[in-house]
PDB file of C-alpha atoms in Angstrom:
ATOM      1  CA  UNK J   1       0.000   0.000   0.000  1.00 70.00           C
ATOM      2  CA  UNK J   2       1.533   3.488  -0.858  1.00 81.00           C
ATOM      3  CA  UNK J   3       1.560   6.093   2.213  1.00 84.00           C
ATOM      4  CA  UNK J   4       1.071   9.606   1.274  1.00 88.00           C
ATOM      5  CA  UNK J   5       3.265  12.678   2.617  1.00 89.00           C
ATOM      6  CA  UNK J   6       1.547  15.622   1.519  1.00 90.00           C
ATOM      7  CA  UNK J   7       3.071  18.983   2.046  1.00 89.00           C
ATOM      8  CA  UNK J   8       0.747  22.291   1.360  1.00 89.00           C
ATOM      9  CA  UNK J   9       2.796  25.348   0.722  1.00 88.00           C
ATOM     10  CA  UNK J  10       0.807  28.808   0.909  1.00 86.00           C
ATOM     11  CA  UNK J  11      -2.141  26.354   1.166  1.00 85.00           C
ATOM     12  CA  UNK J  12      -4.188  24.355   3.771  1.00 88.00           C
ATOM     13  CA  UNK J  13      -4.395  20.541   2.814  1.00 89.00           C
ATOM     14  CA  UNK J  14      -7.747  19.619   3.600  1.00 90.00           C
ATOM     15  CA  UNK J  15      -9.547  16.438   4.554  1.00 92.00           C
ATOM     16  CA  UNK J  16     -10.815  16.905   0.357  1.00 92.00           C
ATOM     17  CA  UNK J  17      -7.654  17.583  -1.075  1.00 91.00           C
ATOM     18  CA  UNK J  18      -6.012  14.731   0.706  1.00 90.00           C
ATOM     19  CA  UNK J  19      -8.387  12.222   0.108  1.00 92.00           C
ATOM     20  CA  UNK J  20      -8.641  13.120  -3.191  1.00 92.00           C
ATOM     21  CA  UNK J  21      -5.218  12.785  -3.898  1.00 90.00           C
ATOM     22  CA  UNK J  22      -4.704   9.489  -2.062  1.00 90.00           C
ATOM     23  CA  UNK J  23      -7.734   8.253  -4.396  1.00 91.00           C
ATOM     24  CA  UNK J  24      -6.042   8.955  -7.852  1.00 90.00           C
ATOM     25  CA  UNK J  25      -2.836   8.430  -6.980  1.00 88.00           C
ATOM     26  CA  UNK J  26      -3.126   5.580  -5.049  1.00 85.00           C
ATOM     27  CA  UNK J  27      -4.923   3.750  -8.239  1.00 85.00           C
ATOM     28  CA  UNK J  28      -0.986   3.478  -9.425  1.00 82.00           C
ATOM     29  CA  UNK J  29      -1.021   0.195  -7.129  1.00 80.00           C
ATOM     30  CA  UNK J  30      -2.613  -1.818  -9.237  1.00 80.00           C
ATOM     31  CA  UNK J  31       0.635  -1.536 -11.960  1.00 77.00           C
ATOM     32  CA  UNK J  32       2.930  -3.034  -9.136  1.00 72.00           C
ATOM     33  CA  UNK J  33       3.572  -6.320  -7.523  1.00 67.00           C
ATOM     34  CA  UNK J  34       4.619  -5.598  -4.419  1.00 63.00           C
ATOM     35  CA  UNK J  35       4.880  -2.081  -2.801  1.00 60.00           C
ATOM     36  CA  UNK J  36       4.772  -2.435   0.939  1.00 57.00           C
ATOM     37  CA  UNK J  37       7.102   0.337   1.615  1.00 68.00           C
ATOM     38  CA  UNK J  38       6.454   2.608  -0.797  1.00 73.00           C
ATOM     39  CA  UNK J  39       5.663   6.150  -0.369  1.00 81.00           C
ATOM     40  CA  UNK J  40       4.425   8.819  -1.952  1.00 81.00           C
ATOM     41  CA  UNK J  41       5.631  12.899  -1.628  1.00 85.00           C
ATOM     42  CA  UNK J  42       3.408  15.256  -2.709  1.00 87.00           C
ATOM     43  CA  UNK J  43       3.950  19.072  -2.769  1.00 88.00           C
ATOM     44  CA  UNK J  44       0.783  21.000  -3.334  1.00 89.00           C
ATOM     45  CA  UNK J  45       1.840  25.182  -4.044  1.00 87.00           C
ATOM     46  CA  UNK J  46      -0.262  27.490  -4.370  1.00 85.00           C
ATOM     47  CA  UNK J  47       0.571  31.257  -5.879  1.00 84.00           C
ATOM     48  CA  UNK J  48      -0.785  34.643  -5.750  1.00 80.00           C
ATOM     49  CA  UNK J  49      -2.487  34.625  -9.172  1.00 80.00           C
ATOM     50  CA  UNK J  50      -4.356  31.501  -7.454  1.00 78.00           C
ATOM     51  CA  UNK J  51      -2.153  28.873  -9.734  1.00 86.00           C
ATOM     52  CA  UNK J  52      -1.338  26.173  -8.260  1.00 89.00           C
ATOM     53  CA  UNK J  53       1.939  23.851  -8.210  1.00 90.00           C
ATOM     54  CA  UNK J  54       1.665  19.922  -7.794  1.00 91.00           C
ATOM     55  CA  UNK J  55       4.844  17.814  -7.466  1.00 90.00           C
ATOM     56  CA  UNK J  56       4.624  13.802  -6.834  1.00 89.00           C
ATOM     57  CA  UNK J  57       7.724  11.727  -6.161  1.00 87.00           C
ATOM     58  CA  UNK J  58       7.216   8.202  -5.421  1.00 83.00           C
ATOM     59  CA  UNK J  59      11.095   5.973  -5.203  1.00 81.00           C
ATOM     60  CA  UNK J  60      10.172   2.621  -5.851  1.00 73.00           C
ATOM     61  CA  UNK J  61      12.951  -0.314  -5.697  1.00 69.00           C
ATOM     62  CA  UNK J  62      13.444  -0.545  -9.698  1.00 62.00           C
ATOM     63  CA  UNK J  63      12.360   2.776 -10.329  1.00 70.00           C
ATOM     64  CA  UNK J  64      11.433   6.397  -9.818  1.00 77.00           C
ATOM     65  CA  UNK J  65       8.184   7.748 -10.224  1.00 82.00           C
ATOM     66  CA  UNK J  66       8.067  11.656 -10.887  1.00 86.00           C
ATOM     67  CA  UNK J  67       5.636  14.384 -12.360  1.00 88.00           C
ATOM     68  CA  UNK J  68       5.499  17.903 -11.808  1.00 89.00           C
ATOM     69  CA  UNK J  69       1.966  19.841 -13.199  1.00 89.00           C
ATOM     70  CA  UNK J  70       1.104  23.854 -12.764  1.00 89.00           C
ATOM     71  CA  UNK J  71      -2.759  24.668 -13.371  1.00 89.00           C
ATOM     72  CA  UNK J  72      -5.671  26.794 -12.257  1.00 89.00           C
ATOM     73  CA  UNK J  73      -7.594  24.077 -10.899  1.00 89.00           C
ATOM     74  CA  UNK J  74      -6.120  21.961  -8.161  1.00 89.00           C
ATOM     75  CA  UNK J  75      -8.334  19.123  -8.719  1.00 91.00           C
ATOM     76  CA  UNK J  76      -7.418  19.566 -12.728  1.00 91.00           C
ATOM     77  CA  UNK J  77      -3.951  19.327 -12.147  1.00 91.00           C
ATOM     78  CA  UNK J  78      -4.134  16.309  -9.631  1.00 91.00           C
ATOM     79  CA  UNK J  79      -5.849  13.976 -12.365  1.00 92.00           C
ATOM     80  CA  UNK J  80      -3.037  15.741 -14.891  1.00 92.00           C
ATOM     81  CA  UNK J  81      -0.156  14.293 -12.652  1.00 91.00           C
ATOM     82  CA  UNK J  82      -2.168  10.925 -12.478  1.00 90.00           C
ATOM     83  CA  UNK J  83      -2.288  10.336 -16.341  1.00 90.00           C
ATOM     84  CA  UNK J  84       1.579  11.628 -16.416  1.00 90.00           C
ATOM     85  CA  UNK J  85       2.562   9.350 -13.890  1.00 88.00           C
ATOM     86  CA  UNK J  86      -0.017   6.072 -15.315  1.00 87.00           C
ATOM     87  CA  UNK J  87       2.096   7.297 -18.442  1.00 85.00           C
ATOM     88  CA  UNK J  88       5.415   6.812 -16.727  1.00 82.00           C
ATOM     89  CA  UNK J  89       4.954   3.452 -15.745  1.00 82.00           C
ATOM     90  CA  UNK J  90       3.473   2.293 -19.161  1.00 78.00           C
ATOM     91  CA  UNK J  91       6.281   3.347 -21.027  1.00 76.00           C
ATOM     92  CA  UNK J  92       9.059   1.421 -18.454  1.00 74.00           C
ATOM     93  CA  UNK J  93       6.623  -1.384 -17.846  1.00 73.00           C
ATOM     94  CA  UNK J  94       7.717  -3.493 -20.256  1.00 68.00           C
ATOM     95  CA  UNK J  95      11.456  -2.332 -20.259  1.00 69.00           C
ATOM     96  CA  UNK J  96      11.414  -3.425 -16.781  1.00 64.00           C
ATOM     97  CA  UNK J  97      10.003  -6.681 -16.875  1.00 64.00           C
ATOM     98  CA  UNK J  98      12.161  -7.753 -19.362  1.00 67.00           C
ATOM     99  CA  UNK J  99      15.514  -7.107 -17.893  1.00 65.00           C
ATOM    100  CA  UNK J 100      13.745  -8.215 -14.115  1.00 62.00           C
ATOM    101  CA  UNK J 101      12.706 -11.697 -16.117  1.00 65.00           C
ATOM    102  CA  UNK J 102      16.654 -11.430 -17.864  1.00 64.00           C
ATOM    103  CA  UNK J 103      18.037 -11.447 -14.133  1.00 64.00           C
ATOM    104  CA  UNK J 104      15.829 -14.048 -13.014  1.00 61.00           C
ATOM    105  CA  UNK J 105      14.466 -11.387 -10.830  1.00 59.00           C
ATOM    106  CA  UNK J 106      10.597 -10.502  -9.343  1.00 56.00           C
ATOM    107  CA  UNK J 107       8.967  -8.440 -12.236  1.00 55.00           C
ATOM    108  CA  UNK J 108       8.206  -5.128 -10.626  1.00 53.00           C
ATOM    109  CA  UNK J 109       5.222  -3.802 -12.737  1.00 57.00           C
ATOM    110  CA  UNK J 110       1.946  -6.153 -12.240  1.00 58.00           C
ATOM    111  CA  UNK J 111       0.569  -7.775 -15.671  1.00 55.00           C
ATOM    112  CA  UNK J 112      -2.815  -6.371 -16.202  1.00 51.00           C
ATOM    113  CA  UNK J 113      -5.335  -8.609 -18.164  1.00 45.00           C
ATOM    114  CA  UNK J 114      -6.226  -5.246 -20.643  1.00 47.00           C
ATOM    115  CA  UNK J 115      -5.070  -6.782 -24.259  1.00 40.00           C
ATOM    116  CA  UNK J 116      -5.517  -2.716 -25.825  1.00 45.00           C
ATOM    117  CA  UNK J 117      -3.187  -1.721 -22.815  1.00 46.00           C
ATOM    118  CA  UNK J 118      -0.594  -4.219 -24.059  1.00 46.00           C
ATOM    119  CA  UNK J 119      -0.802  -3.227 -27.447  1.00 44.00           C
ATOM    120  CA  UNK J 120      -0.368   0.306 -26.203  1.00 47.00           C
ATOM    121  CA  UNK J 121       2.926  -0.467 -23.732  1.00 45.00           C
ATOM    122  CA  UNK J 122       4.375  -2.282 -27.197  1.00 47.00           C
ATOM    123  CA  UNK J 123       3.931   0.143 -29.754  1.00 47.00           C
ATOM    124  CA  UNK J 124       5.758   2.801 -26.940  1.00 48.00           C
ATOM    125  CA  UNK J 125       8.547   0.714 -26.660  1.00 47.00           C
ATOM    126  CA  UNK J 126       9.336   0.454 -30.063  1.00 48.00           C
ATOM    127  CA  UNK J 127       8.831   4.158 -30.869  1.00 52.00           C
ATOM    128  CA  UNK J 128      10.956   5.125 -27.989  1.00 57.00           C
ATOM    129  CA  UNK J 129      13.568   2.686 -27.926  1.00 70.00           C
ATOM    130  CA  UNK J 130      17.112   4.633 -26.275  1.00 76.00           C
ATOM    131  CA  UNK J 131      19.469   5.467 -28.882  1.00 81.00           C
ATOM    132  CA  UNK J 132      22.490   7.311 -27.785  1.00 83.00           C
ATOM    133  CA  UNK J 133      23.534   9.886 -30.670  1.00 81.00           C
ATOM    134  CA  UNK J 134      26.941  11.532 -28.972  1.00 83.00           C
ATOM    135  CA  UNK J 135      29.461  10.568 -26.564  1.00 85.00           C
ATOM    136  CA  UNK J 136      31.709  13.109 -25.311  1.00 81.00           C
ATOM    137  CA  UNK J 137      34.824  12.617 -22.715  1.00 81.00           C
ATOM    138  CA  UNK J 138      36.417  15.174 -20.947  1.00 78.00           C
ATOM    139  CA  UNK J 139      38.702  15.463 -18.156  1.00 80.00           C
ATOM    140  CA  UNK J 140      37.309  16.372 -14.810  1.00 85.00           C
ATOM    141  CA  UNK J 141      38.914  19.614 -13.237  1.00 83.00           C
ATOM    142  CA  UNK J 142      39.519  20.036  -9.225  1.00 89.00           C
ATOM    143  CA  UNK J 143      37.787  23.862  -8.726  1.00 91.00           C
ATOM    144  CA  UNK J 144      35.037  24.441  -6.396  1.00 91.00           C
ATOM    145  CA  UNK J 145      31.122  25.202  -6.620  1.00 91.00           C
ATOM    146  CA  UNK J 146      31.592  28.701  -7.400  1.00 91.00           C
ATOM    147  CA  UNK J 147      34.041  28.062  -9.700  1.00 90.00           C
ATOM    148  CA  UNK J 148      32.528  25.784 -11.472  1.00 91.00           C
ATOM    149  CA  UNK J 149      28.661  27.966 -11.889  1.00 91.00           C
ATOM    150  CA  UNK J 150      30.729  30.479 -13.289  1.00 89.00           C
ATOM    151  CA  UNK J 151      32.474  27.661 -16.165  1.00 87.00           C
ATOM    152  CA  UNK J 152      29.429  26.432 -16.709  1.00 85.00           C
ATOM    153  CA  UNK J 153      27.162  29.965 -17.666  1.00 84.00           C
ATOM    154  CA  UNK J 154      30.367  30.736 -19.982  1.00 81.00           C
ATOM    155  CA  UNK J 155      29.857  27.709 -22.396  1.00 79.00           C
ATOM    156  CA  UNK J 156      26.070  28.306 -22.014  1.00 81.00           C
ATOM    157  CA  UNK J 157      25.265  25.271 -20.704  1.00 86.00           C
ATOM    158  CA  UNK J 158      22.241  24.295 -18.242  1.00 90.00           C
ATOM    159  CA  UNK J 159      24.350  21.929 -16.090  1.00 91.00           C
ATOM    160  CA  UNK J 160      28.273  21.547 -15.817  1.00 91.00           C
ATOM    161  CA  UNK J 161      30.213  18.400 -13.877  1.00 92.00           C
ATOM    162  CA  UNK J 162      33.634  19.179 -11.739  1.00 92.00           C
ATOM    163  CA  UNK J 163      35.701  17.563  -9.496  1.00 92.00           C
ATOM    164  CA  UNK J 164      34.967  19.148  -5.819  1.00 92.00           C
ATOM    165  CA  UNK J 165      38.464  20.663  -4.277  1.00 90.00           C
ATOM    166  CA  UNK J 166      37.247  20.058  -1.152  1.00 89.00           C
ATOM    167  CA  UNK J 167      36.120  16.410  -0.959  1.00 88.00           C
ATOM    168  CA  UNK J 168      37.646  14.961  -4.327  1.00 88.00           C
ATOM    169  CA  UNK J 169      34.626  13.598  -5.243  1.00 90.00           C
ATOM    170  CA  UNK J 170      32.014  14.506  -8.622  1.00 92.00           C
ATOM    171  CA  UNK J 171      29.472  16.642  -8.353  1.00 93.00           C
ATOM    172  CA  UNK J 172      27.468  18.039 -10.753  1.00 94.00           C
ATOM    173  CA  UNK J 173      26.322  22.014 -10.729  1.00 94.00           C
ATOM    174  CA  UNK J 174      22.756  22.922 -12.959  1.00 95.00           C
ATOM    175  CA  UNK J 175      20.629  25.394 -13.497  1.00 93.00           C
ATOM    176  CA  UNK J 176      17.060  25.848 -11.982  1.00 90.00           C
ATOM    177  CA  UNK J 177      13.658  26.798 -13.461  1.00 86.00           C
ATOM    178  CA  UNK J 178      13.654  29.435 -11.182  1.00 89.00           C
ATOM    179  CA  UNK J 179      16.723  30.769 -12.317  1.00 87.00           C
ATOM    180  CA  UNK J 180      18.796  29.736  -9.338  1.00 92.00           C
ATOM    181  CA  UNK J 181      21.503  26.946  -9.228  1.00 94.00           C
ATOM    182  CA  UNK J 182      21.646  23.824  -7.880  1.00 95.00           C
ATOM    183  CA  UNK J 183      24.063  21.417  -6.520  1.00 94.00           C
ATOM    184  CA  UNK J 184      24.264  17.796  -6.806  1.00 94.00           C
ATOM    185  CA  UNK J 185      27.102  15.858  -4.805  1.00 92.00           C
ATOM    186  CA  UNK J 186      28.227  12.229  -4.837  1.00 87.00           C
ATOM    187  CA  UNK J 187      28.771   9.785  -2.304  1.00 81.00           C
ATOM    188  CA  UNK J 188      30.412   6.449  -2.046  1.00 73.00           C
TER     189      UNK J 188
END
């Protein structure tokens, strides 16, 4: 059974909202064989031109559920994030099965007994199959965050990767929506 962490920002999460929520989302269940500790953040945001902001993360073991929807309506964008999301795990479905059944492993997505559906999750795999078009190496330079921000807006790109001074390790520095950077460091 997914649990549900819901956050409000500028906004009161009523009994409605949250049941609401927990209703659409919590259909996802049916696409998985075994969830027990799975659990689902969601980030409701509201603005001052009454918008509103709905974020859903939900880590699985195998794989990462994510969608992010702005809209007018709150209810509107809830069941937009639901077909995103019923969307996400259609297009991996198969993708993961396969290399689960490969590894002799538990296949993490559920079959579902809808023939169209399967139809559907097969012509999507084929259309979209991963194709790699450009490799590029480069060697990774010691500077720090800072340092690195600053290489990265001069070859105009949106994210740059560096080797941290301090702890010798990669990290990556990127560029945020709202303009703002971000920092992303790795660990062992």
């Amino acid at each position: 059974m997914i649990r549900f962490e819901i956050h409000g920002e500028n906004l009161t999460i009523t009994d409605a909202i949250r049941n609401y929520i927990e209703e659409k989302i919590g259909k996802l269940e049916r696409y998985f064989n075994d969830v027990p500790n799975a659990t689902a953040h969601v980030k409701v945001k509201t603005y001052q031109n009454s918008a509103t902001k709905i974020e859903v993360t939900i880590p699985l073991k195998n794989v990462t559920l994510r969608a992010e929807e702005r809209n007018d309506d709150l209810y509107a964008g809830i069941d937009l994030i639901n077909s995103k999301l019923e969307r996400q795990v259609r297009k991996y479905k198969t993708r993961v099965n396969r290399r689960n059944r490969n590894r002799g492993e538990q296949e993490a997505f559920a079959s579902l007994p809808e023939e169209n559906e399967a139809v559907e999750i097969q012509n999507d795999d084929s259309e979209n199959e991963i194709e790699i078009i450009r490799a590029k190496n480069f060697s990774l330079k010691p500077m720090d965050s800072e340092e690195a921000v600053l290489q990265m807006d001069l070859l105009g790109h949106d994210f740059f990767i560096f080797t941290d001074r301090e702890t010798d390790g990669t990290s990556i520095v990127y560029k945020r929506k709202d303009g703002k950077y971000g920092l992303i460091e790795t660990t062992e």
